[in-house]
Amino acid sequence: MSEVHELSPRDARRIAVRAQLLSAPRPDDLLAVVRHLGAVQADPTAAVAPSAELVAWSRLGSAYHRGDLTTAATAGVLIELEGMLRPAEDIALYRAEMAAWPGPGELRDWQEWQLGWVEANDHCRRDILDKLYDEGPLLRRALPDTTVVPWQSSGWNNDRNVRMLLQLMVRRGEVAAAGWEGRERIWDLAERVYPDVEVVPYDEALRVRAERRLHALGVARAKAAEAPGGEPNHVGEVGEPAVIEGVRGKWRLDPAYLDCEFTGRAVLLSPLDRLVFDRKRMTDLFDFDYQLEMYKPAAKRRWGYWAMPILYDDQLVGKLDATAEPDAGELRVDAVHEDGEWTKAMRTAVDDEIESLAEWLDLELIRL
């Protein structure tokens, strides 16, 4: 049985920051960054810049040029799976799961329901595959909706039949995102998007994915609440057990980060950055008060529509409320919300990052 590692909160934070490639010095290779992180969320919201672009810039700085992620995806070096950009070769770790859809062993009620819904709409599924075979790649609106049983939910996906069928066809390994046109995905047959790689067996693939996830997080819960999107927050029993002083529960640790030197820096983060995406873990490790407020009415926002968490050294210390306005050629900074007392050095480092962000976006910095 592995030794239980006892971590101070500072140790845990530094492991998490270093694992996410947010310490100094910066990395300098985009593909190496994506391979290390394993997955980068491909959300099209661009209040400042698309989230995936911000994630890359936060790590690479001026070494990252806008559009490089798109170029890598167009070249087939990266693929999008379940809303996440991943190294194309990693599809080998998902093929067995796709073949076993809706899941191995005894199915849960929701899996049975999804299976029954797809079977009831098999004619539409085949129509979509035929259309893509003949004419693809295509936008969703160009695909036929010949469903006979509508998708039913209490949320906004109710009656969004083709959207939900495509999502399940992705999980079956039949179709894949082949790019974007504005904010809309382009779809094609999976066999024309994914590389032809040897399939990793199901159980082995799950283990490897968990190991890579822990390596990208540094320290994580064995079990965590289900995460929206395509990348879980839990890591199972990989790594070694750990406890964090003052934080309840047990953690799993990648021992590769023990006894490593740490040099922090100032970083502006996407609200969807992996360091803060799991809000429970973020609170446990950083004691940081934050919510993404883009879905709130403007009058109820405390920090802004797309407020960017600010990392300094090993602490999350504030939020940047900024908006890019390319037509006006401006990056408008409405506020820098400081949590606690900032030193002059902190303000200088954060101001330098804000100026670097404007320069990267090729926009004039406007401070209100």
Protein backbone atom coordinates (compact mmCIF):
# COMPACT_ATOMS: atom_id res chain seq x y z
CA MET A 1 0.00 0.00 0.00
CA SER A 2 1.36 3.43 -0.96
CA GLU A 3 2.38 5.95 1.67
CA VAL A 4 -0.21 8.69 2.26
CA HIS A 5 1.46 11.97 1.37
CA GLU A 6 0.73 14.89 3.70
CA LEU A 7 0.57 18.17 1.79
CA SER A 8 0.28 21.72 3.05
CA PRO A 9 -2.23 23.91 1.19
CA ARG A 10 0.71 25.73 -0.37
CA ASP A 11 2.25 22.44 -1.54
CA ALA A 12 -1.06 21.38 -3.11
CA ARG A 13 -1.54 24.72 -4.87
CA ARG A 14 1.96 24.69 -6.29
CA ILE A 15 1.58 21.14 -7.55
CA ALA A 16 -1.71 22.10 -9.24
CA VAL A 17 -0.24 25.23 -10.83
CA ARG A 18 2.92 23.49 -12.01
CA ALA A 19 0.95 20.54 -13.40
CA GLN A 20 -1.11 22.94 -15.51
CA LEU A 21 2.06 24.52 -16.96
CA LEU A 22 1.25 27.86 -15.32
CA SER A 23 4.50 28.33 -13.42
CA ALA A 24 7.73 29.80 -14.78
CA PRO A 25 9.41 29.35 -17.14
CA ARG A 26 6.74 29.17 -19.83
CA PRO A 27 6.62 26.22 -22.23
CA ASP A 28 7.29 27.03 -25.88
CA ASP A 29 5.68 24.22 -27.91
CA LEU A 30 1.92 24.23 -28.56
CA LEU A 31 1.53 20.54 -29.34
CA ALA A 32 3.59 19.58 -26.31
CA VAL A 33 1.28 21.74 -24.19
CA VAL A 34 -1.88 20.12 -25.57
CA ARG A 35 -0.41 16.64 -25.16
CA HIS A 36 0.47 17.43 -21.54
CA LEU A 37 -2.93 18.95 -20.73
CA GLY A 38 -4.67 16.14 -22.59
CA ALA A 39 -7.73 18.23 -23.45
CA VAL A 40 -8.51 21.90 -24.07
CA GLN A 41 -12.15 22.97 -24.09
CA ALA A 42 -13.26 24.23 -27.51
CA ASP A 43 -15.86 26.79 -26.46
CA PRO A 44 -16.62 29.47 -29.08
CA THR A 45 -17.46 32.26 -26.60
CA ALA A 46 -15.11 35.08 -27.55
CA ALA A 47 -15.75 37.98 -25.17
CA VAL A 48 -11.96 38.34 -25.06
CA ALA A 49 -10.87 35.41 -27.25
CA PRO A 50 -12.12 31.83 -27.63
CA SER A 51 -11.36 29.89 -24.47
CA ALA A 52 -8.98 27.40 -26.11
CA GLU A 53 -6.95 30.29 -27.51
CA LEU A 54 -6.75 31.89 -24.06
CA VAL A 55 -5.65 28.59 -22.53
CA ALA A 56 -2.83 28.34 -25.05
CA TRP A 57 -1.80 31.99 -24.64
CA SER A 58 -1.86 31.75 -20.81
CA ARG A 59 0.82 29.09 -21.05
CA LEU A 60 2.82 30.03 -24.13
CA GLY A 61 2.48 33.81 -24.15
CA SER A 62 3.90 35.43 -27.29
CA ALA A 63 5.08 32.02 -28.53
CA TYR A 64 1.43 31.26 -29.29
CA HIS A 65 -0.02 32.88 -32.41
CA ARG A 66 -3.77 33.24 -32.76
CA GLY A 67 -5.17 30.54 -35.02
CA ASP A 68 -2.42 28.00 -34.35
CA LEU A 69 -4.93 25.64 -32.70
CA THR A 70 -7.21 25.88 -35.71
CA THR A 71 -4.27 25.24 -38.02
CA ALA A 72 -3.31 22.14 -36.01
CA ALA A 73 -6.89 20.86 -36.10
CA THR A 74 -7.19 21.49 -39.84
CA ALA A 75 -3.96 19.56 -40.36
CA GLY A 76 -5.37 16.63 -38.38
CA VAL A 77 -2.81 16.98 -35.58
CA LEU A 78 -5.60 17.82 -33.13
CA ILE A 79 -9.16 16.54 -33.10
CA GLU A 80 -12.28 17.72 -31.32
CA LEU A 81 -14.03 15.08 -29.24
CA GLU A 82 -16.90 15.85 -26.85
CA GLY A 83 -16.17 19.56 -27.10
CA MET A 84 -12.48 19.15 -26.24
CA LEU A 85 -9.44 19.57 -28.46
CA ARG A 86 -7.17 16.54 -28.04
CA PRO A 87 -4.06 15.13 -29.69
CA ALA A 88 -5.31 13.17 -32.71
CA GLU A 89 -3.49 10.00 -31.69
CA ASP A 90 -5.45 9.92 -28.42
CA ILE A 91 -8.52 8.70 -30.30
CA ALA A 92 -6.99 5.26 -29.69
CA LEU A 93 -7.99 5.69 -26.03
CA TYR A 94 -11.67 6.28 -26.91
CA ARG A 95 -12.39 3.79 -29.70
CA ALA A 96 -13.12 0.86 -27.37
CA GLU A 97 -15.56 3.01 -25.38
CA MET A 98 -17.25 4.06 -28.61
CA ALA A 99 -17.59 0.43 -29.69
CA ALA A 100 -19.16 -0.43 -26.34
CA TRP A 101 -21.72 2.42 -26.44
CA PRO A 102 -23.95 2.99 -24.52
CA GLY A 103 -21.70 1.21 -22.04
CA PRO A 104 -20.30 -2.18 -21.05
CA GLY A 105 -22.12 -4.43 -18.58
CA GLU A 106 -25.52 -3.69 -17.12
CA LEU A 107 -26.91 -0.40 -18.37
CA ARG A 108 -28.31 2.37 -16.21
CA ASP A 109 -31.81 3.67 -16.85
CA TRP A 110 -30.55 6.74 -18.73
CA GLN A 111 -28.32 4.57 -20.92
CA GLU A 112 -31.26 2.31 -21.73
CA TRP A 113 -33.33 5.37 -22.62
CA GLN A 114 -30.63 6.78 -24.95
CA LEU A 115 -30.19 3.42 -26.64
CA GLY A 116 -33.93 3.12 -27.18
CA TRP A 117 -34.13 6.68 -28.54
CA VAL A 118 -31.34 6.10 -31.06
CA GLU A 119 -32.90 2.80 -32.17
CA ALA A 120 -36.30 4.50 -32.59
CA ASN A 121 -34.64 7.09 -34.83
CA ASP A 122 -32.35 4.72 -36.69
CA HIS A 123 -33.75 5.87 -40.04
CA CYS A 124 -32.66 9.45 -39.29
CA ARG A 125 -29.25 8.23 -38.13
CA ARG A 126 -28.75 6.44 -41.44
CA ASP A 127 -29.99 9.48 -43.38
CA ILE A 128 -27.36 11.62 -41.66
CA LEU A 129 -24.59 9.12 -42.41
CA ASP A 130 -25.66 8.90 -46.06
CA LYS A 131 -25.79 12.69 -46.39
CA LEU A 132 -22.33 13.10 -44.90
CA TYR A 133 -20.95 10.27 -47.07
CA ASP A 134 -22.25 11.94 -50.22
CA GLU A 135 -21.79 15.64 -49.40
CA GLY A 136 -19.83 16.08 -46.17
CA PRO A 137 -18.44 17.90 -44.33
CA LEU A 138 -21.63 19.84 -43.49
CA LEU A 139 -23.15 22.17 -40.92
CA ARG A 140 -25.86 20.73 -38.71
CA ARG A 141 -28.57 22.75 -40.44
CA ALA A 142 -27.73 20.94 -43.71
CA LEU A 143 -28.45 17.54 -42.17
CA PRO A 144 -31.89 15.91 -42.40
CA ASP A 145 -34.20 15.70 -39.41
CA THR A 146 -36.27 12.59 -40.08
CA THR A 147 -36.60 11.65 -36.41
CA VAL A 148 -39.90 10.07 -35.44
CA VAL A 149 -39.42 10.32 -31.67
CA PRO A 150 -38.36 13.79 -30.48
CA TRP A 151 -35.67 14.29 -27.84
CA GLN A 152 -37.35 15.10 -24.54
CA SER A 153 -35.72 16.94 -21.68
CA SER A 154 -36.56 19.66 -19.19
CA GLY A 155 -33.65 21.76 -20.45
CA TRP A 156 -32.85 23.73 -23.56
CA ASN A 157 -32.13 20.60 -25.62
CA ASN A 158 -35.80 19.62 -25.67
CA ASP A 159 -36.82 18.84 -29.28
CA ARG A 160 -33.28 19.57 -30.55
CA ASN A 161 -33.32 16.24 -32.29
CA VAL A 162 -30.43 16.43 -34.74
CA ARG A 163 -28.17 18.17 -32.20
CA MET A 164 -28.70 15.35 -29.68
CA LEU A 165 -28.51 12.59 -32.27
CA LEU A 166 -25.17 13.93 -33.50
CA GLN A 167 -23.89 14.01 -29.93
CA LEU A 168 -24.77 10.35 -29.47
CA MET A 169 -23.35 9.46 -32.88
CA VAL A 170 -20.06 11.02 -31.75
CA ARG A 171 -20.12 8.75 -28.72
CA ARG A 172 -20.78 5.79 -31.03
CA GLY A 173 -17.77 6.74 -33.14
CA GLU A 174 -19.82 7.39 -36.27
CA VAL A 175 -19.45 11.14 -36.82
CA ALA A 176 -16.95 13.76 -35.68
CA ALA A 177 -16.53 17.50 -35.53
CA ALA A 178 -14.48 18.50 -38.57
CA GLY A 179 -14.07 22.21 -37.83
CA TRP A 180 -16.03 25.39 -37.23
CA GLU A 181 -17.81 27.97 -39.36
CA GLY A 182 -18.17 30.92 -37.03
CA ARG A 183 -19.86 29.52 -33.90
CA GLU A 184 -21.24 26.43 -35.68
CA ARG A 185 -19.53 23.05 -35.87
CA ILE A 186 -18.93 21.34 -39.18
CA TRP A 187 -19.63 17.59 -39.18
CA ASP A 188 -18.24 14.67 -41.14
CA LEU A 189 -17.89 10.91 -40.95
CA ALA A 190 -15.55 9.94 -38.12
CA GLU A 191 -13.50 7.75 -40.46
CA ARG A 192 -12.59 10.86 -42.47
CA VAL A 193 -11.61 12.89 -39.38
CA TYR A 194 -9.92 10.52 -36.94
CA PRO A 195 -6.56 8.91 -37.68
CA ASP A 196 -6.42 5.15 -38.18
CA VAL A 197 -4.74 4.01 -34.97
CA GLU A 198 -4.64 0.76 -33.06
CA VAL A 199 -7.45 0.57 -30.49
CA VAL A 200 -6.40 0.42 -26.83
CA PRO A 201 -8.55 -2.09 -24.89
CA TYR A 202 -11.35 -0.56 -22.83
CA ASP A 203 -10.05 -1.08 -19.26
CA GLU A 204 -6.50 -0.15 -20.20
CA ALA A 205 -7.71 2.97 -21.99
CA LEU A 206 -9.66 4.14 -18.93
CA ARG A 207 -6.58 3.66 -16.75
CA VAL A 208 -4.29 5.52 -19.14
CA ARG A 209 -6.78 8.38 -19.45
CA ALA A 210 -7.00 8.66 -15.65
CA GLU A 211 -3.19 8.65 -15.33
CA ARG A 212 -2.86 11.39 -17.90
CA ARG A 213 -5.64 13.40 -16.26
CA LEU A 214 -3.89 13.21 -12.90
CA HIS A 215 -0.58 14.21 -14.49
CA ALA A 216 -2.29 17.29 -15.95
CA LEU A 217 -3.95 18.17 -12.63
CA GLY A 218 -1.17 17.17 -10.25
CA VAL A 219 -3.55 16.54 -7.38
CA ALA A 220 -7.22 15.57 -7.68
CA ARG A 221 -10.09 13.74 -6.04
CA ALA A 222 -10.53 10.03 -6.70
CA LYS A 223 -14.25 10.76 -7.03
CA ALA A 224 -15.85 14.05 -8.01
CA ALA A 225 -19.19 15.32 -9.24
CA GLU A 226 -19.94 14.64 -12.89
CA ALA A 227 -18.56 17.45 -15.02
CA PRO A 228 -20.38 19.02 -17.96
CA GLY A 229 -18.46 18.56 -21.16
CA GLY A 230 -16.09 15.85 -22.22
CA GLU A 231 -13.45 15.58 -19.47
CA PRO A 232 -14.14 14.23 -15.96
CA ASN A 233 -12.77 15.82 -12.78
CA HIS A 234 -12.09 12.51 -10.99
CA VAL A 235 -9.06 10.25 -11.41
CA GLY A 236 -10.00 7.02 -9.64
CA GLU A 237 -7.22 5.13 -7.89
CA VAL A 238 -4.27 6.10 -10.08
CA GLY A 239 -1.34 7.92 -8.53
CA GLU A 240 -0.69 7.85 -4.80
CA PRO A 241 -2.94 8.79 -1.84
CA ALA A 242 -2.61 12.22 -0.24
CA VAL A 243 -4.24 14.45 2.33
CA ILE A 244 -4.16 18.24 2.36
CA GLU A 245 -3.95 20.05 5.67
CA GLY A 246 -7.22 21.80 6.46
CA VAL A 247 -9.08 20.23 3.52
CA ARG A 248 -11.51 17.39 4.13
CA GLY A 249 -11.31 14.09 2.31
CA LYS A 250 -8.71 12.11 0.44
CA TRP A 251 -6.85 13.06 -2.70
CA ARG A 252 -4.71 11.37 -5.33
CA LEU A 253 -1.30 12.75 -6.16
CA ASP A 254 1.05 12.38 -9.10
CA PRO A 255 4.34 11.82 -7.25
CA ALA A 256 6.31 13.21 -10.20
CA TYR A 257 5.60 16.69 -8.79
CA LEU A 258 7.00 16.06 -5.30
CA ASP A 259 10.13 17.99 -4.36
CA CYS A 260 10.03 20.07 -7.54
CA GLU A 261 11.20 23.67 -7.50
CA PHE A 262 8.47 26.25 -8.07
CA THR A 263 8.65 29.71 -9.56
CA GLY A 264 5.34 31.50 -9.91
CA ARG A 265 4.21 34.22 -12.26
CA ALA A 266 1.15 36.32 -13.05
CA VAL A 267 -1.40 34.64 -15.33
CA LEU A 268 -4.76 35.69 -16.78
CA LEU A 269 -6.96 32.61 -17.06
CA SER A 270 -9.94 31.70 -19.18
CA PRO A 271 -12.98 31.07 -16.96
CA LEU A 272 -12.96 27.57 -18.52
CA ASP A 273 -9.30 26.92 -17.76
CA ARG A 274 -8.69 23.53 -16.19
CA LEU A 275 -7.15 25.13 -13.10
CA VAL A 276 -10.53 26.66 -12.18
CA PHE A 277 -13.08 24.64 -14.17
CA ASP A 278 -13.83 22.26 -11.29
CA ARG A 279 -15.19 24.93 -8.94
CA LYS A 280 -15.24 22.56 -5.94
CA ARG A 281 -11.56 21.69 -6.39
CA MET A 282 -10.78 25.36 -7.01
CA THR A 283 -12.40 26.30 -3.69
CA ASP A 284 -10.71 23.45 -1.81
CA LEU A 285 -7.24 24.29 -3.08
CA PHE A 286 -7.33 28.06 -3.56
CA ASP A 287 -10.22 29.30 -1.37
CA PHE A 288 -11.24 31.45 -4.33
CA ASP A 289 -14.69 33.03 -4.66
CA TYR A 290 -15.64 32.86 -8.33
CA GLN A 291 -18.49 32.09 -10.72
CA LEU A 292 -18.81 32.48 -14.47
CA GLU A 293 -21.50 35.18 -14.73
CA MET A 294 -22.22 35.26 -18.46
CA TYR A 295 -25.62 33.62 -17.87
CA LYS A 296 -26.62 36.09 -15.15
CA PRO A 297 -28.51 39.34 -15.79
CA ALA A 298 -26.03 42.22 -16.01
CA ALA A 299 -27.38 43.84 -12.84
CA LYS A 300 -26.58 40.72 -10.81
CA ARG A 301 -22.97 40.31 -11.93
CA ARG A 302 -20.26 41.02 -9.37
CA TRP A 303 -17.20 40.67 -11.61
CA GLY A 304 -18.32 40.79 -15.24
CA TYR A 305 -19.66 38.77 -18.16
CA TRP A 306 -16.40 36.88 -18.85
CA ALA A 307 -14.31 37.82 -15.82
CA MET A 308 -10.91 36.15 -16.10
CA PRO A 309 -9.45 34.67 -12.90
CA ILE A 310 -6.04 36.12 -12.05
CA LEU A 311 -3.29 33.81 -10.81
CA TYR A 312 -0.26 35.25 -9.04
CA ASP A 313 2.44 32.88 -7.86
CA ASP A 314 0.39 30.02 -6.31
CA GLN A 315 -2.72 32.04 -5.41
CA LEU A 316 -5.84 33.08 -7.28
CA VAL A 317 -5.95 36.74 -6.35
CA GLY A 318 -8.63 38.48 -8.42
CA LYS A 319 -10.65 38.82 -11.61
CA LEU A 320 -10.14 40.81 -14.79
CA ASP A 321 -13.32 42.23 -16.35
CA ALA A 322 -12.33 42.92 -19.93
CA THR A 323 -13.96 42.83 -23.37
CA ALA A 324 -12.34 42.66 -26.78
CA GLU A 325 -13.94 44.86 -29.42
CA PRO A 326 -12.11 44.00 -32.66
CA ASP A 327 -14.25 46.30 -34.82
CA ALA A 328 -13.18 49.24 -32.68
CA GLY A 329 -9.63 47.90 -32.38
CA GLU A 330 -9.85 47.94 -28.58
CA LEU A 331 -9.44 45.72 -25.54
CA ARG A 332 -11.58 47.46 -22.94
CA VAL A 333 -10.76 46.86 -19.28
CA ASP A 334 -13.75 47.74 -17.14
CA ALA A 335 -12.27 46.59 -13.82
CA VAL A 336 -9.54 44.64 -12.11
CA HIS A 337 -11.11 43.13 -9.00
CA GLU A 338 -8.48 42.59 -6.32
CA ASP A 339 -9.07 39.88 -3.70
CA GLY A 340 -7.25 40.80 -0.51
CA GLU A 341 -4.34 43.21 -0.41
CA TRP A 342 -2.16 43.44 -3.49
CA THR A 343 1.43 44.54 -3.39
CA LYS A 344 2.96 46.94 -5.88
CA ALA A 345 4.81 43.99 -7.43
CA MET A 346 1.52 42.13 -7.94
CA ARG A 347 -0.12 45.10 -9.63
CA THR A 348 2.88 45.61 -11.88
CA ALA A 349 3.00 41.94 -12.91
CA VAL A 350 -0.76 41.80 -13.59
CA ASP A 351 -0.66 45.09 -15.53
CA ASP A 352 2.14 43.67 -17.65
CA GLU A 353 0.00 40.61 -18.45
CA ILE A 354 -2.97 42.79 -19.39
CA GLU A 355 -0.75 44.77 -21.74
CA SER A 356 0.59 41.50 -23.18
CA LEU A 357 -2.98 40.31 -23.73
CA ALA A 358 -3.83 43.46 -25.68
CA GLU A 359 -0.65 43.13 -27.73
CA TRP A 360 -1.41 39.46 -28.49
CA LEU A 361 -4.91 40.41 -29.62
CA ASP A 362 -3.46 43.30 -31.67
CA LEU A 363 -5.84 45.69 -29.90
CA GLU A 364 -5.37 49.06 -28.21
CA LEU A 365 -5.67 48.77 -24.45
CA ILE A 366 -8.42 51.00 -23.03
CA ARG A 367 -8.64 51.23 -19.24
CA LEU A 368 -11.92 52.65 -17.89
